[in-house]
């Protein structure tokens, strides 16, 4: 039933080369933009009734599915695509290079000191490099306190800050901003900044992408409808956070790996970025969340790191049969194994696992299914928080948003069974906390509703 249903949207279909009703191309919005502000081509626009234009592939990266990968059950082609994704990393010798060679961002002070010394410079120059990066250096010219001859030498061998090009900023009426970033190889990813107030403190949460595309094919996800291009390097993940911090002129307090991609398929680069964000940018590990639909053996590897990050598991179904329809990769990683690994993560780290559950009318929102979910969580002694996310219907999706009563009834059953839970119905991250859902939620926002800032 679920096969082939995706959360298409006007924004995503243009950006990633898939067409849908009423799509609006970024190129057209760029041409139509009447206001241009900020750095690196940042454009803030309001768009009304734009005609559907032709795509400009010189800017817009498409991520087609590999030949042979189709909707439906998980098969050998999918397994191959996932294996390739796990091998697409920088950290192993001989693997395909991802990211910008010579990028300075996401390197530690120690690594930058070593780089300086290797170039015959005093070690403190490494600290100066680090300071410049923290101040938002976009090119080597921005390190004006460094010797010009050294900068030229670094430029000659391709060293650069490693910042991406900010293609566009779109701001929703609630202040949430989406950033579209063009990478060095013209791939495009997005990050979302979500400002909020909590107990009198202003927070800024950034939802980051970890891959260009995603090979997991979740049926409710626009990213999953396309293919997989490559993993993001650590500096490309960090760049998303830096961009949000600069654009909001506000310190980032929380980072969630809930954008494009399955973070646990890109674990080495995700871990490197987490370490840098924690140690260099000062974001507490407990304020970072890694979301997953489940990758065999990856949760155990994450647990071995003994990090204080939050693991958010996207369940969406209380039983294997239904979950496999919604998340085809569950065929290769059955629900019972996922739950057991989640339990082991809790035991190894002492960090409670949270669970994301997108409620879809008539699919997974009955009280019987709520009972089954409670039973499942209790069986594994994982009575930790459940985020219930009512589905937000979009064009070309056969899923339906659950009624308010159905969501409340589901919530009540969990509460009565002693499972802490909340219904996320508002904005930004809270409106779409499941892996990939955040991106889709913002993508579905009609461009005509976006404000000029
Ligand atoms: S929901 Fe997450 S894991 Fe699934 S296809 Fe989308 S981005 Fe990939």
Short mmCIF file of C-alpha atoms and ligand atoms in Angstrom, two decimals:
data_model
loop_
_atom_site.label_atom_id
_atom_site.label_comp_id
_atom_site.label_asym_id
_atom_site.label_seq_id
_atom_site.Cartn_x
_atom_site.Cartn_y
_atom_site.Cartn_z
CA UNK A 1 0.00 0.00 0.00
CA UNK A 2 2.73 2.42 0.86
CA UNK A 3 5.03 1.69 -1.97
CA UNK A 4 5.59 4.65 -4.22
CA UNK A 5 4.04 7.22 -1.94
CA UNK A 6 6.35 10.05 -1.14
CA UNK A 7 6.17 13.39 0.51
CA UNK A 8 6.66 15.41 -2.62
CA UNK A 9 6.70 19.13 -2.43
CA UNK A 10 7.05 22.10 -4.66
CA UNK A 11 10.38 23.03 -3.13
CA UNK A 12 12.01 19.63 -3.16
CA UNK A 13 10.85 18.53 -6.56
CA UNK A 14 12.48 21.50 -8.16
CA UNK A 15 15.62 21.35 -6.13
CA UNK A 16 16.26 17.70 -6.67
CA UNK A 17 14.91 17.34 -10.14
CA UNK A 18 11.53 15.76 -9.53
CA UNK A 19 8.42 17.43 -10.84
CA UNK A 20 5.17 17.94 -9.05
CA UNK A 21 2.11 20.09 -9.27
CA UNK A 22 2.74 23.77 -8.83
CA UNK A 23 6.49 23.46 -8.55
CA UNK A 24 8.49 26.66 -8.30
CA UNK A 25 12.09 26.66 -9.41
CA UNK A 26 14.78 28.21 -7.30
CA UNK A 27 16.28 29.77 -10.37
CA UNK A 28 13.06 31.63 -11.05
CA UNK A 29 12.83 32.82 -7.50
CA UNK A 30 16.40 33.98 -7.76
CA UNK A 31 15.64 35.92 -10.92
CA UNK A 32 12.49 37.32 -9.36
CA UNK A 33 14.20 38.32 -6.16
CA UNK A 34 13.79 41.97 -5.53
CA UNK A 35 15.97 42.07 -2.46
CA UNK A 36 19.44 40.71 -2.02
CA UNK A 37 21.18 40.78 1.30
CA UNK A 38 23.88 39.03 3.26
CA UNK A 39 26.93 37.13 2.19
CA UNK A 40 27.65 34.75 -0.61
CA UNK A 41 24.60 35.47 -2.73
CA UNK A 42 22.11 35.05 0.09
CA UNK A 43 18.70 36.03 -1.21
CA UNK A 44 15.54 36.63 0.78
CA UNK A 45 12.42 36.63 -1.33
CA UNK A 46 8.69 36.55 -1.33
CA UNK A 47 7.29 34.66 -4.27
CA UNK A 48 3.73 34.79 -5.53
CA UNK A 49 2.30 32.85 -8.46
CA UNK A 50 5.57 32.24 -10.22
CA UNK A 51 5.18 30.45 -13.55
CA UNK A 52 6.78 27.03 -13.68
CA UNK A 53 10.18 27.61 -15.26
CA UNK A 54 12.72 25.31 -16.82
CA UNK A 55 15.34 23.91 -14.51
CA UNK A 56 18.87 25.17 -14.66
CA UNK A 57 20.99 22.14 -13.98
CA UNK A 58 24.13 24.21 -13.83
CA UNK A 59 23.06 25.18 -10.36
CA UNK A 60 20.51 22.62 -9.31
CA UNK A 61 21.92 19.20 -8.58
CA UNK A 62 19.74 16.24 -9.28
CA UNK A 63 20.18 12.97 -7.49
CA UNK A 64 18.62 10.24 -9.60
CA UNK A 65 18.20 6.76 -8.29
CA UNK A 66 20.76 4.23 -9.45
CA UNK A 67 19.68 1.93 -12.25
CA UNK A 68 17.68 -0.97 -10.88
CA UNK A 69 16.59 0.71 -7.65
CA UNK A 70 12.80 0.91 -7.63
CA UNK A 71 9.94 1.34 -5.20
CA UNK A 72 8.83 -1.77 -3.40
CA UNK A 73 10.55 -4.35 -1.25
CA UNK A 74 14.16 -3.92 -0.21
CA UNK A 75 16.38 -5.97 -2.51
CA UNK A 76 19.96 -6.63 -3.56
CA UNK A 77 20.22 -3.33 -5.45
CA UNK A 78 19.33 -1.45 -2.28
CA UNK A 79 21.84 -3.41 -0.25
CA UNK A 80 24.50 -2.49 -2.80
CA UNK A 81 23.50 1.21 -2.69
CA UNK A 82 23.69 1.25 1.10
CA UNK A 83 27.06 -0.48 1.11
CA UNK A 84 28.37 2.12 -1.31
CA UNK A 85 27.04 4.87 0.92
CA UNK A 86 28.84 3.44 3.92
CA UNK A 87 32.07 3.30 1.95
CA UNK A 88 31.75 6.87 0.66
CA UNK A 89 33.85 8.51 3.30
CA UNK A 90 37.10 10.30 3.69
CA UNK A 91 38.43 8.54 6.73
CA UNK A 92 39.52 5.27 5.17
CA UNK A 93 42.51 5.08 2.85
CA UNK A 94 41.57 4.25 -0.70
CA UNK A 95 37.93 5.27 -0.30
CA UNK A 96 36.32 7.76 -2.60
CA UNK A 97 37.10 11.30 -1.51
CA UNK A 98 34.11 13.34 -0.40
CA UNK A 99 34.10 16.98 0.50
CA UNK A 100 36.50 19.70 -0.49
CA UNK A 101 40.15 18.60 -0.53
CA UNK A 102 42.24 20.90 1.62
CA UNK A 103 39.31 22.19 3.69
CA UNK A 104 40.40 23.77 6.96
CA UNK A 105 36.97 23.83 8.61
CA UNK A 106 36.27 21.01 11.09
CA UNK A 107 39.97 20.54 11.73
CA UNK A 108 41.01 20.78 15.36
CA UNK A 109 43.44 23.38 16.65
CA UNK A 110 46.01 20.62 17.02
CA UNK A 111 45.58 19.60 13.39
CA UNK A 112 45.86 23.21 12.25
CA UNK A 113 49.00 23.73 14.35
CA UNK A 114 50.51 20.66 12.72
CA UNK A 115 49.59 22.00 9.29
CA UNK A 116 51.33 25.28 10.10
CA UNK A 117 54.44 23.52 11.34
CA UNK A 118 54.57 21.29 8.27
CA UNK A 119 54.67 24.48 6.23
CA UNK A 120 57.54 25.82 8.29
CA UNK A 121 55.34 28.24 10.21
CA UNK A 122 55.27 28.63 13.99
CA UNK A 123 52.59 26.52 15.67
CA UNK A 124 50.64 29.58 16.83
CA UNK A 125 49.74 30.21 13.20
CA UNK A 126 47.49 27.18 13.48
CA UNK A 127 45.59 28.90 16.26
CA UNK A 128 45.28 31.97 14.04
CA UNK A 129 43.83 29.79 11.32
CA UNK A 130 41.35 28.41 13.83
CA UNK A 131 40.40 31.88 15.06
CA UNK A 132 39.80 33.05 11.49
CA UNK A 133 37.56 30.08 10.77
CA UNK A 134 35.55 30.78 13.92
CA UNK A 135 35.10 34.36 12.74
CA UNK A 136 33.63 33.08 9.49
CA UNK A 137 36.53 33.29 7.05
CA UNK A 138 35.28 32.47 3.56
CA UNK A 139 38.58 32.56 1.71
CA UNK A 140 42.28 32.60 2.52
CA UNK A 141 42.23 36.36 1.85
CA UNK A 142 40.19 36.73 5.03
CA UNK A 143 43.19 35.59 7.12
CA UNK A 144 44.82 38.97 6.81
CA UNK A 145 46.95 38.40 9.93
CA UNK A 146 48.77 35.53 8.23
CA UNK A 147 51.81 36.02 5.98
CA UNK A 148 50.71 36.57 2.39
CA UNK A 149 53.38 34.21 1.07
CA UNK A 150 52.05 31.36 3.22
CA UNK A 151 48.48 32.02 2.14
CA UNK A 152 49.58 31.90 -1.48
CA UNK A 153 51.45 28.68 -0.87
CA UNK A 154 48.37 27.12 0.72
CA UNK A 155 46.14 28.34 -2.12
CA UNK A 156 48.48 26.78 -4.68
CA UNK A 157 47.91 23.33 -3.24
CA UNK A 158 44.16 23.76 -2.87
CA UNK A 159 43.88 24.62 0.81
CA UNK A 160 40.78 26.70 1.58
CA UNK A 161 38.49 27.42 4.51
CA UNK A 162 36.09 24.84 3.08
CA UNK A 163 32.96 26.91 3.29
CA UNK A 164 30.03 26.14 0.99
CA UNK A 165 28.28 28.74 -1.14
CA UNK A 166 25.02 30.00 0.32
CA UNK A 167 22.66 29.84 -2.64
CA UNK A 168 19.55 31.03 -0.96
CA UNK A 169 17.90 31.75 2.35
CA UNK A 170 14.17 31.38 2.71
CA UNK A 171 12.43 32.57 5.85
CA UNK A 172 9.07 31.29 6.99
CA UNK A 173 6.61 33.50 8.80
CA UNK A 174 7.46 31.88 12.13
CA UNK A 175 11.13 32.85 11.78
CA UNK A 176 12.37 29.43 10.75
CA UNK A 177 14.94 29.75 7.97
CA UNK A 178 16.03 27.28 5.39
CA UNK A 179 19.49 27.57 3.87
CA UNK A 180 20.37 26.07 0.54
CA UNK A 181 24.07 25.43 0.22
CA UNK A 182 25.96 24.59 -2.91
CA UNK A 183 28.94 22.36 -2.27
CA UNK A 184 32.25 22.46 -4.10
CA UNK A 185 31.03 19.84 -6.60
CA UNK A 186 27.75 21.72 -7.26
CA UNK A 187 25.68 19.36 -5.18
CA UNK A 188 23.03 21.14 -3.14
CA UNK A 189 22.07 20.43 0.46
CA UNK A 190 19.96 22.29 2.92
CA UNK A 191 19.97 23.13 6.57
CA UNK A 192 17.20 24.62 8.67
CA UNK A 193 17.57 27.08 11.52
CA UNK A 194 14.80 27.14 14.09
CA UNK A 195 14.83 29.96 16.65
CA UNK A 196 12.78 29.46 19.80
CA UNK A 197 12.26 30.69 23.34
CA UNK A 198 12.40 28.28 26.23
CA UNK A 199 12.12 29.29 29.87
CA UNK A 200 13.10 32.83 29.00
CA UNK A 201 16.16 31.75 27.01
CA UNK A 202 16.44 32.11 23.28
CA UNK A 203 17.64 29.03 21.51
CA UNK A 204 18.72 28.31 17.99
CA UNK A 205 18.39 24.75 16.76
CA UNK A 206 19.93 23.76 13.45
CA UNK A 207 18.81 20.72 11.51
CA UNK A 208 21.65 19.50 9.34
CA UNK A 209 21.94 17.16 6.39
CA UNK A 210 24.47 14.35 6.54
CA UNK A 211 24.28 13.09 2.95
CA UNK A 212 23.44 14.36 -0.53
CA UNK A 213 20.32 12.31 -1.12
CA UNK A 214 19.67 9.11 0.76
CA UNK A 215 19.60 5.45 -0.26
CA UNK A 216 17.09 4.35 2.41
CA UNK A 217 13.91 4.91 0.33
CA UNK A 218 11.49 5.59 3.21
CA UNK A 219 8.09 5.86 1.55
CA UNK A 220 7.00 9.00 3.39
CA UNK A 221 10.13 11.00 2.56
CA UNK A 222 10.91 13.20 -0.45
CA UNK A 223 14.62 12.56 -0.05
CA UNK A 224 13.91 8.85 -0.11
CA UNK A 225 12.14 9.20 -3.45
CA UNK A 226 15.39 10.23 -5.07
CA UNK A 227 18.77 8.62 -5.10
CA UNK A 228 22.01 8.95 -3.21
CA UNK A 229 24.96 11.01 -4.44
CA UNK A 230 27.50 10.96 -1.65
CA UNK A 231 28.18 11.44 2.02
CA UNK A 232 28.96 14.86 3.37
CA UNK A 233 32.42 15.48 4.76
CA UNK A 234 32.65 16.74 8.34
CA UNK A 235 33.45 20.27 7.18
CA UNK A 236 30.30 20.29 5.01
CA UNK A 237 28.20 19.37 8.04
CA UNK A 238 29.92 21.92 10.26
CA UNK A 239 29.49 24.54 7.54
CA UNK A 240 25.70 24.23 7.84
CA UNK A 241 25.89 25.07 11.53
CA UNK A 242 28.30 27.94 10.96
CA UNK A 243 26.04 29.33 8.24
CA UNK A 244 23.00 29.30 10.52
CA UNK A 245 24.97 30.92 13.32
CA UNK A 246 26.17 33.68 11.03
CA UNK A 247 22.84 34.27 9.36
CA UNK A 248 20.93 34.45 12.64
CA UNK A 249 23.75 36.31 14.41
CA UNK A 250 22.98 34.01 17.29
CA UNK A 251 24.88 31.19 18.94
CA UNK A 252 23.64 27.76 17.91
CA UNK A 253 22.42 25.92 20.99
CA UNK A 254 21.22 22.62 19.50
CA UNK A 255 22.05 20.52 16.47
CA UNK A 256 19.86 17.74 15.14
CA UNK A 257 20.92 15.35 12.40
CA UNK A 258 17.46 15.13 10.89
CA UNK A 259 17.94 16.68 7.47
CA UNK A 260 18.74 14.96 4.23
CA UNK A 261 20.36 11.56 4.60
CA UNK A 262 20.73 8.75 7.11
CA UNK A 263 23.44 9.88 9.57
CA UNK A 264 24.43 6.36 10.61
CA UNK A 265 25.44 5.57 7.03
CA UNK A 266 28.00 8.36 7.32
CA UNK A 267 29.12 7.71 10.86
CA UNK A 268 32.83 8.69 10.63
CA UNK A 269 32.03 12.15 9.26
CA UNK A 270 29.06 12.62 11.56
CA UNK A 271 31.22 11.74 14.57
CA UNK A 272 33.98 14.09 13.44
CA UNK A 273 31.51 16.93 13.05
CA UNK A 274 29.94 16.18 16.44
CA UNK A 275 33.38 16.30 18.08
CA UNK A 276 34.22 19.62 16.42
CA UNK A 277 30.86 21.18 17.21
CA UNK A 278 31.28 20.09 20.81
CA UNK A 279 34.91 20.95 21.42
CA UNK A 280 35.45 23.87 19.07
CA UNK A 281 32.05 25.50 18.79
CA UNK A 282 31.06 24.67 22.37
CA UNK A 283 27.73 22.97 21.70
CA UNK A 284 27.03 20.48 24.48
CA UNK A 285 26.87 16.85 23.34
CA UNK A 286 23.55 16.54 25.16
CA UNK A 287 22.25 19.26 22.89
CA UNK A 288 22.92 17.21 19.79
CA UNK A 289 20.58 14.55 18.43
CA UNK A 290 21.37 11.89 15.88
CA UNK A 291 18.28 10.50 14.20
CA UNK A 292 18.09 7.18 12.42
CA UNK A 293 15.65 4.80 10.82
CA UNK A 294 18.13 2.08 11.64
CA UNK A 295 21.31 0.75 10.05
CA UNK A 296 22.55 -2.72 11.07
CA UNK A 297 25.52 -2.61 13.47
CA UNK A 298 25.68 1.20 13.41
CA UNK A 299 23.90 1.87 16.73
CA UNK A 300 26.42 -0.37 18.48
CA UNK A 301 29.26 1.57 16.86
CA UNK A 302 27.72 4.83 18.01
CA UNK A 303 27.33 3.44 21.53
CA UNK A 304 31.03 2.53 21.60
CA UNK A 305 31.85 6.22 21.29
CA UNK A 306 30.30 6.82 24.74
CA UNK A 307 28.97 10.17 23.65
CA UNK A 308 26.29 12.06 25.50
CA UNK A 309 24.35 12.76 22.31
CA UNK A 310 20.69 11.78 22.06
CA UNK A 311 19.80 8.92 19.76
CA UNK A 312 16.38 9.36 18.12
CA UNK A 313 15.02 6.24 16.47
CA UNK A 314 12.32 6.73 13.84
CA UNK A 315 9.88 3.88 14.41
CA UNK A 316 6.60 4.91 12.69
CA UNK A 317 5.10 1.47 13.26
CA UNK A 318 4.66 -0.90 16.22
CA UNK A 319 5.22 -4.09 14.23
CA UNK A 320 7.58 -5.43 11.61
CA UNK A 321 5.02 -5.92 8.84
CA UNK A 322 3.80 -2.34 8.82
CA UNK A 323 7.25 -0.88 9.45
CA UNK A 324 8.62 -2.73 6.47
CA UNK A 325 5.96 -1.12 4.30
CA UNK A 326 6.83 2.36 5.52
CA UNK A 327 10.58 1.85 5.84
CA UNK A 328 11.63 -0.75 3.24
CA UNK A 329 15.14 -1.06 4.72
CA UNK A 330 13.52 -2.59 7.82
CA UNK A 331 13.54 -5.84 5.88
CA UNK A 332 17.30 -5.96 6.37
CA UNK A 333 17.12 -4.72 9.96
CA UNK A 334 14.05 -6.15 11.66
CA UNK A 335 12.22 -4.21 14.35
CA UNK A 336 13.23 -6.63 17.10
CA UNK A 337 16.92 -6.17 16.25
CA UNK A 338 16.51 -2.39 16.16
CA UNK A 339 14.84 -2.40 19.57
CA UNK A 340 17.49 -4.68 21.04
CA UNK A 341 20.25 -2.40 19.72
CA UNK A 342 18.41 0.61 21.17
CA UNK A 343 18.30 -1.14 24.54
CA UNK A 344 22.01 -1.87 24.31
CA UNK A 345 22.68 1.78 23.44
CA UNK A 346 20.85 2.84 26.59
CA UNK A 347 22.73 0.33 28.72
CA UNK A 348 26.10 1.29 27.26
CA UNK A 349 25.70 5.06 27.40
CA UNK A 350 23.06 5.71 30.07
CA UNK A 351 21.37 7.94 27.52
CA UNK A 352 17.68 7.33 26.96
CA UNK A 353 16.70 6.71 23.39
CA UNK A 354 13.83 8.79 22.05
CA UNK A 355 11.41 7.44 19.48
CA UNK A 356 9.81 9.28 16.61
CA UNK A 357 6.41 8.13 15.41
CA UNK A 358 4.71 9.90 12.53
CA UNK A 359 0.94 9.43 12.81
CA UNK A 360 -0.79 8.74 9.50
CA UNK A 361 -4.57 8.42 9.41
CA UNK A 362 -5.76 4.86 8.94
CA UNK A 363 -2.20 3.58 8.67
CA UNK A 364 -0.65 3.59 12.14
CA UNK A 365 -2.82 5.85 14.31
CA UNK A 366 -5.31 3.47 15.96
CA UNK A 367 -5.49 2.90 19.68
CA UNK A 368 -4.80 -0.78 19.03
CA UNK A 369 -1.50 0.26 17.45
CA UNK A 370 -0.83 2.59 20.38
CA UNK A 371 -1.28 -0.40 22.70
CA UNK A 372 1.10 -2.40 20.54
CA UNK A 373 3.67 0.40 20.61
CA UNK A 374 3.46 0.67 24.40
CA UNK A 375 3.87 -3.08 24.69
CA UNK A 376 6.90 -3.03 22.40
CA UNK A 377 8.62 -0.26 24.36
CA UNK A 378 7.91 -1.94 27.70
CA UNK A 379 9.14 -5.28 26.36
CA UNK A 380 12.55 -3.71 25.77
CA UNK A 381 12.46 -1.61 28.93
CA UNK A 382 12.62 1.49 26.77
CA UNK A 383 9.91 3.63 28.29
CA UNK A 384 11.60 6.77 27.08
CA UNK A 385 10.09 9.70 25.32
CA UNK A 386 7.97 9.21 22.23
CA UNK A 387 7.42 12.11 19.86
CA UNK A 388 4.14 11.76 18.01
CA UNK A 389 4.20 13.71 14.79
CA UNK A 390 0.87 14.09 13.00
CA UNK A 391 1.45 13.68 9.30
CA UNK A 392 1.35 16.86 7.28
CA UNK A 393 -0.23 16.00 3.93
CA UNK A 394 1.41 17.34 0.81
CA UNK A 395 0.83 17.12 -2.91
CA UNK A 396 0.95 13.67 -4.46
CA UNK A 397 0.89 11.88 -1.15
CA UNK A 398 -1.82 9.37 -0.34
CA UNK A 399 -1.10 9.65 3.36
CA UNK A 400 -3.60 11.60 5.40
CA UNK A 401 -3.17 13.68 8.52
CA UNK A 402 -4.77 11.98 11.54
CA UNK A 403 -7.73 13.65 13.20
CA UNK A 404 -7.03 15.59 16.36
CA UNK A 405 -9.10 13.06 18.31
CA UNK A 406 -7.12 10.15 16.90
CA UNK A 407 -3.83 11.77 17.85
CA UNK A 408 -5.10 12.54 21.35
CA UNK A 409 -6.43 9.01 21.79
CA UNK A 410 -3.08 7.54 20.71
CA UNK A 411 -1.29 9.87 23.11
CA UNK A 412 -3.63 8.90 25.98
CA UNK A 413 -3.01 5.20 25.50
CA UNK A 414 0.75 5.69 25.69
CA UNK A 415 0.46 7.87 28.76
CA UNK A 416 -1.84 5.40 30.49
CA UNK A 417 0.78 2.72 29.85
CA UNK A 418 3.46 4.89 31.47
CA UNK A 419 5.20 5.95 28.26
CA UNK A 420 6.23 9.63 28.30
CA UNK A 421 5.11 11.17 25.06
CA UNK A 422 4.13 14.39 23.39
CA UNK A 423 2.34 15.42 20.24
CA UNK A 424 4.46 17.66 18.08
CA UNK A 425 2.10 19.83 16.15
CA UNK A 426 3.60 23.23 15.99
CA UNK A 427 6.59 24.56 14.13
CA UNK A 428 10.05 23.81 12.91
CA UNK A 429 11.80 20.89 14.47
CA UNK A 430 8.91 20.07 16.79
CA UNK A 431 6.59 19.86 13.80
CA UNK A 432 8.70 17.28 12.07
CA UNK A 433 11.15 15.51 14.28
CA UNK A 434 11.48 12.28 12.33
CA UNK A 435 14.43 11.63 10.12
CA UNK A 436 13.85 13.44 6.88
CA UNK A 437 10.54 14.82 7.99
CA UNK A 438 11.87 18.17 9.01
CA UNK A 439 13.19 18.81 5.57
CA UNK A 440 9.96 17.77 4.00
CA UNK A 441 7.87 19.81 6.35
CA UNK A 442 9.65 22.97 5.33
CA UNK A 443 9.76 21.99 1.72
CA UNK A 444 6.02 21.70 1.59
CA UNK A 445 5.60 25.27 2.75
CA UNK A 446 4.29 27.08 -0.32
CA UNK A 447 6.73 29.70 -1.51
CA UNK A 448 3.91 32.26 -1.56
CA UNK A 449 3.76 32.03 2.22
CA UNK A 450 7.38 32.94 2.71
CA UNK A 451 8.08 36.39 3.93
CA UNK A 452 10.45 39.08 2.78
CA UNK A 453 12.96 39.79 5.50
S1 LIG B 1 13.42 9.48 6.25
FE1 LIG B 1 15.66 9.76 6.58
S2 LIG B 1 16.52 7.70 6.22
FE2 LIG B 1 14.45 7.69 5.34
S3 LIG B 1 14.76 8.21 3.16
FE3 LIG B 1 14.31 10.13 4.28
S4 LIG B 1 16.33 10.98 4.78
FE4 LIG B 1 16.62 8.81 4.27
#
